[in-house]
Amino acid sequence: MKLSTAVAFLMLSYEAQGFSLQSTRLNSAASVSEDVTPSPAAKDGEQKDPLLIRAARGEKTERTPVWMMRQAGRHIKEYRDLCKEYPTFRQRSEIPEVAVEVSLQPWRNYKTDGCILFSDILTPFPGMGCDFTIDEKLGPIMDPMRSWDDMKKLHKIDPTESMPFVAEALKMLREEVGQETAVLGFVGCPYTLATYLVEGKTSKEYLEIKKMALNEPKLLHAILKQVADNIGDYALFQIENGAQLIQIFDSWAGHLSPRDYEEFAAPYQKMILDKIKEKYPDVPTVVYIKHSGALIERMAGTGVDVVSLDWTVDMAEGRQRIANGRKAAGLEGPGGVQGNLDPAVLFCKHDVIEERAIEILKKAGDTGHVMNLGHGIEAATPEENAHFFIETVRNYRHEE
């Protein structure tokens, strides 16, 4: 089914309930859309890759690209309305037409340079033998994996069989956004995914997985290795169905000491990155860890193309530390950077948003920077402020 037909069907169904899937754009959003200039043609007459992809590869670009982590979701009224018709997260992320609509909402409203698939890092779990439920208030819940017998349920993933909806959604997004916008895929990293497997739910202290790491390291390594192998295949599956960049999230690795990060997180991040680069060397990769200030050099040393900084790190210092980490690991080039506006700034007056955003843009420079937040956008963020942030970045030009 073509995207136009599928979305039209969804819109008719949805509007019958009294809602609209059409973008209720902010008044000023239209000016952003109208301001879009086609990318200059390459020398051989072919269209250039999207701006964001070129920046992530370390190329000098005509302006800094911008998108926001968690840009698709609760801060947008259209999404909250959609939830009335599709009340569970898994409906919204696993019905392709619905996932596409949610993914497109921020792209239509703000004209972000990246359109990220609306999904979840846990989406591949059922395909590897670990089913779960999502409580809308408590988050994901599953049977904890704390023994060798528990681990037996883990098996090889076949994304084509278990996640055909991801492939459908990515193909639809590529068709919809065209050549100017990058379609972004993402996966969770093995350590972060293992926190859910071992804890059985979300956690604040991660005591169960830390106990396993220290008391039964062989068991944890076995889990991490099998998860890494599966997630690497899932990342390839996303690329093969339209994702032009893969961001890997190891959100909870920031709770590890540097020593434990080097043993239980970095090697398994690298397994995924190596699998991607072996088959698709030109596809950029990004890594994000919340509260990662102590780990930046180590993150850069995995060979990832872009390190996404959270807001606790000064951008200029972060760029230097990324370069240092790559040099220490024997990698060429300074590496790219993403981020890193504090999401709380989007609750402030427009002059504050503008000043803070431009400060980061100046410190990051004109090469190898993808502007973003230092964490996911907060659900209560005013849409007009999110729009103003995107517009500020899109309108900024570095001095020659």
Tab-separated table of N, CA and C in Angstrom, residues 202-265:
chain	number	residue	atom	x	y	z
A	202	THR	N	11.794	-0.750	34.808
A	202	THR	CA	12.673	0.406	34.944
A	202	THR	C	13.232	0.444	36.366
A	203	SER	N	14.315	1.162	36.540
A	203	SER	CA	14.976	1.195	37.837
A	203	SER	C	15.639	2.548	38.051
A	204	LYS	N	15.887	2.879	39.296
A	204	LYS	CA	16.632	4.095	39.620
A	204	LYS	C	18.072	3.792	40.012
A	205	GLU	N	18.287	2.655	40.635
A	205	GLU	CA	19.623	2.328	41.149
A	205	GLU	C	20.317	1.216	40.374
A	206	TYR	N	19.563	0.392	39.651
A	206	TYR	CA	20.133	-0.704	38.843
A	206	TYR	C	20.960	-1.679	39.689
A	207	LEU	N	20.426	-1.993	40.850
A	207	LEU	CA	21.182	-2.838	41.776
A	207	LEU	C	21.269	-4.285	41.300
A	208	GLU	N	20.213	-4.807	40.680
A	208	GLU	CA	20.235	-6.212	40.271
A	208	GLU	C	21.275	-6.460	39.188
A	209	ILE	N	21.333	-5.588	38.202
A	209	ILE	CA	22.312	-5.807	37.127
A	209	ILE	C	23.730	-5.537	37.618
A	210	LYS	N	23.892	-4.605	38.541
A	210	LYS	CA	25.228	-4.363	39.081
A	210	LYS	C	25.680	-5.537	39.944
A	211	LYS	N	24.755	-6.134	40.668
A	211	LYS	CA	25.093	-7.329	41.438
A	211	LYS	C	25.526	-8.454	40.498
A	212	MET	N	24.797	-8.620	39.399
A	212	MET	CA	25.169	-9.652	38.430
A	212	MET	C	26.537	-9.356	37.828
A	213	ALA	N	26.796	-8.093	37.518
A	213	ALA	CA	28.078	-7.724	36.915
A	213	ALA	C	29.244	-8.072	37.837
A	214	LEU	N	29.066	-7.874	39.120
A	214	LEU	CA	30.157	-8.084	40.069
A	214	LEU	C	30.217	-9.515	40.593
A	215	ASN	N	29.055	-10.177	40.743
A	215	ASN	CA	29.036	-11.523	41.306
A	215	ASN	C	29.039	-12.624	40.254
A	216	GLU	N	28.381	-12.367	39.101
A	216	GLU	CA	28.311	-13.361	38.031
A	216	GLU	C	28.616	-12.709	36.685
A	217	PRO	N	29.815	-12.186	36.529
A	217	PRO	CA	30.132	-11.465	35.294
A	217	PRO	C	30.004	-12.323	34.037
A	218	LYS	N	30.296	-13.618	34.131
A	218	LYS	CA	30.190	-14.475	32.945
A	218	LYS	C	28.754	-14.537	32.448
A	219	LEU	N	27.799	-14.581	33.362
A	219	LEU	CA	26.395	-14.617	32.971
A	219	LEU	C	26.007	-13.313	32.276
A	220	LEU	N	26.403	-12.186	32.856
A	220	LEU	CA	26.056	-10.909	32.240
A	220	LEU	C	26.724	-10.763	30.875
A	221	HIS	N	27.975	-11.165	30.762
A	221	HIS	CA	28.648	-11.084	29.462
A	221	HIS	C	27.943	-11.953	28.419
A	222	ALA	N	27.463	-13.117	28.826
A	222	ALA	CA	26.755	-13.990	27.888
A	222	ALA	C	25.469	-13.326	27.403
A	223	ILE	N	24.751	-12.688	28.314
A	223	ILE	CA	23.525	-11.976	27.935
A	223	ILE	C	23.861	-10.831	26.988
A	224	LEU	N	24.865	-10.043	27.353
A	224	LEU	CA	25.237	-8.874	26.557
A	224	LEU	C	25.684	-9.272	25.156
A	225	LYS	N	26.426	-10.343	25.055
A	225	LYS	CA	26.920	-10.775	23.740
A	225	LYS	C	25.765	-11.185	22.832
A	226	GLN	N	24.831	-11.940	23.380
A	226	GLN	CA	23.717	-12.397	22.549
A	226	GLN	C	22.818	-11.212	22.155
A	227	VAL	N	22.603	-10.299	23.083
A	227	VAL	CA	21.807	-9.118	22.779
A	227	VAL	C	22.508	-8.277	21.714
A	228	ALA	N	23.829	-8.102	21.841
A	228	ALA	CA	24.581	-7.298	20.877
A	228	ALA	C	24.489	-7.884	19.479
A	229	ASP	N	24.574	-9.193	19.375
A	229	ASP	CA	24.485	-9.845	18.068
A	229	ASP	C	23.114	-9.586	17.435
A	230	ASN	N	22.065	-9.704	18.238
A	230	ASN	CA	20.711	-9.467	17.741
A	230	ASN	C	20.485	-8.005	17.363
A	231	ILE	N	20.951	-7.102	18.200
A	231	ILE	CA	20.724	-5.684	17.949
A	231	ILE	C	21.526	-5.217	16.729
A	232	GLY	N	22.693	-5.773	16.538
A	232	GLY	CA	23.447	-5.464	15.325
A	232	GLY	C	22.665	-5.837	14.079
A	233	ASP	N	22.037	-7.022	14.107
A	233	ASP	CA	21.214	-7.443	12.969
A	233	ASP	C	20.011	-6.526	12.792
A	234	TYR	N	19.432	-6.091	13.902
A	234	TYR	CA	18.277	-5.190	13.833
A	234	TYR	C	18.671	-3.840	13.226
A	235	ALA	N	19.857	-3.354	13.573
A	235	ALA	CA	20.337	-2.095	12.988
A	235	ALA	C	20.509	-2.244	11.474
A	236	LEU	N	21.076	-3.360	11.036
A	236	LEU	CA	21.217	-3.605	9.599
A	236	LEU	C	19.852	-3.660	8.915
A	237	PHE	N	18.895	-4.284	9.568
A	237	PHE	CA	17.532	-4.383	9.040
A	237	PHE	C	16.930	-2.993	8.828
A	238	GLN	N	17.164	-2.091	9.783
A	238	GLN	CA	16.649	-0.732	9.628
A	238	GLN	C	17.305	-0.024	8.434
A	239	ILE	N	18.615	-0.176	8.319
A	239	ILE	CA	19.321	0.455	7.191
A	239	ILE	C	18.802	-0.084	5.866
A	240	GLU	N	18.620	-1.379	5.799
A	240	GLU	CA	18.178	-2.012	4.555
A	240	GLU	C	16.751	-1.634	4.168
A	241	ASN	N	16.019	-1.049	5.107
A	241	ASN	CA	14.652	-0.640	4.826
A	241	ASN	C	14.456	0.866	4.838
A	242	GLY	N	15.569	1.620	4.850
A	242	GLY	CA	15.422	3.049	4.654
A	242	GLY	C	16.113	3.968	5.636
A	243	ALA	N	16.552	3.474	6.793
A	243	ALA	CA	17.226	4.349	7.751
A	243	ALA	C	18.561	4.811	7.171
A	244	GLN	N	18.836	6.104	7.248
A	244	GLN	CA	20.063	6.667	6.675
A	244	GLN	C	21.123	6.963	7.723
A	245	LEU	N	20.768	6.828	8.976
A	245	LEU	CA	21.674	7.011	10.113
A	245	LEU	C	21.134	6.151	11.231
A	246	ILE	N	22.027	5.607	12.040
A	246	ILE	CA	21.603	4.829	13.201
A	246	ILE	C	22.160	5.481	14.469
A	247	GLN	N	21.258	5.816	15.382
A	247	GLN	CA	21.692	6.297	16.700
A	247	GLN	C	21.544	5.149	17.689
A	248	ILE	N	22.601	4.892	18.440
A	248	ILE	CA	22.560	3.846	19.453
A	248	ILE	C	22.454	4.509	20.829
A	249	PHE	N	21.479	4.062	21.596
A	249	PHE	CA	21.213	4.634	22.912
A	249	PHE	C	21.698	3.683	23.994
A	250	ASP	N	22.659	4.138	24.787
A	250	ASP	CA	23.053	3.389	25.978
A	250	ASP	C	22.747	4.260	27.193
A	251	SER	N	21.498	4.643	27.282
A	251	SER	CA	21.051	5.670	28.226
A	251	SER	C	21.502	5.426	29.650
A	252	TRP	N	21.450	4.178	30.107
A	252	TRP	CA	21.729	3.908	31.522
A	252	TRP	C	23.175	3.517	31.784
A	253	ALA	N	24.020	3.525	30.754
A	253	ALA	CA	25.446	3.253	30.979
A	253	ALA	C	26.116	4.379	31.755
A	254	GLY	N	25.458	5.534	31.827
A	254	GLY	CA	25.997	6.636	32.626
A	254	GLY	C	25.996	6.357	34.110
A	255	HIS	N	25.328	5.272	34.522
A	255	HIS	CA	25.338	4.873	35.931
A	255	HIS	C	26.541	3.995	36.266
A	256	LEU	N	27.342	3.658	35.250
A	256	LEU	CA	28.497	2.791	35.461
A	256	LEU	C	29.747	3.599	35.772
A	257	SER	N	30.648	2.999	36.559
A	257	SER	CA	31.972	3.591	36.726
A	257	SER	C	32.736	3.451	35.416
A	258	PRO	N	33.767	4.264	35.193
A	258	PRO	CA	34.559	4.106	33.963
A	258	PRO	C	35.073	2.678	33.756
A	259	ARG	N	35.501	2.049	34.843
A	259	ARG	CA	36.007	0.665	34.728
A	259	ARG	C	34.905	-0.278	34.248
A	260	ASP	N	33.725	-0.176	34.853
A	260	ASP	CA	32.637	-1.065	34.469
A	260	ASP	C	32.084	-0.721	33.087
A	261	TYR	N	32.129	0.557	32.718
A	261	TYR	CA	31.726	0.935	31.362
A	261	TYR	C	32.620	0.252	30.340
A	262	GLU	N	33.923	0.233	30.596
A	262	GLU	CA	34.851	-0.384	29.651
A	262	GLU	C	34.660	-1.889	29.550
A	263	GLU	N	34.146	-2.506	30.619
A	263	GLU	CA	33.957	-3.952	30.576
A	263	GLU	C	32.570	-4.361	30.080
A	264	PHE	N	31.521	-3.654	30.537
A	264	PHE	CA	30.161	-4.131	30.287
A	264	PHE	C	29.363	-3.314	29.257
A	265	ALA	N	29.882	-2.192	28.829
A	265	ALA	CA	29.120	-1.372	27.880
A	265	ALA	C	29.864	-1.149	26.574
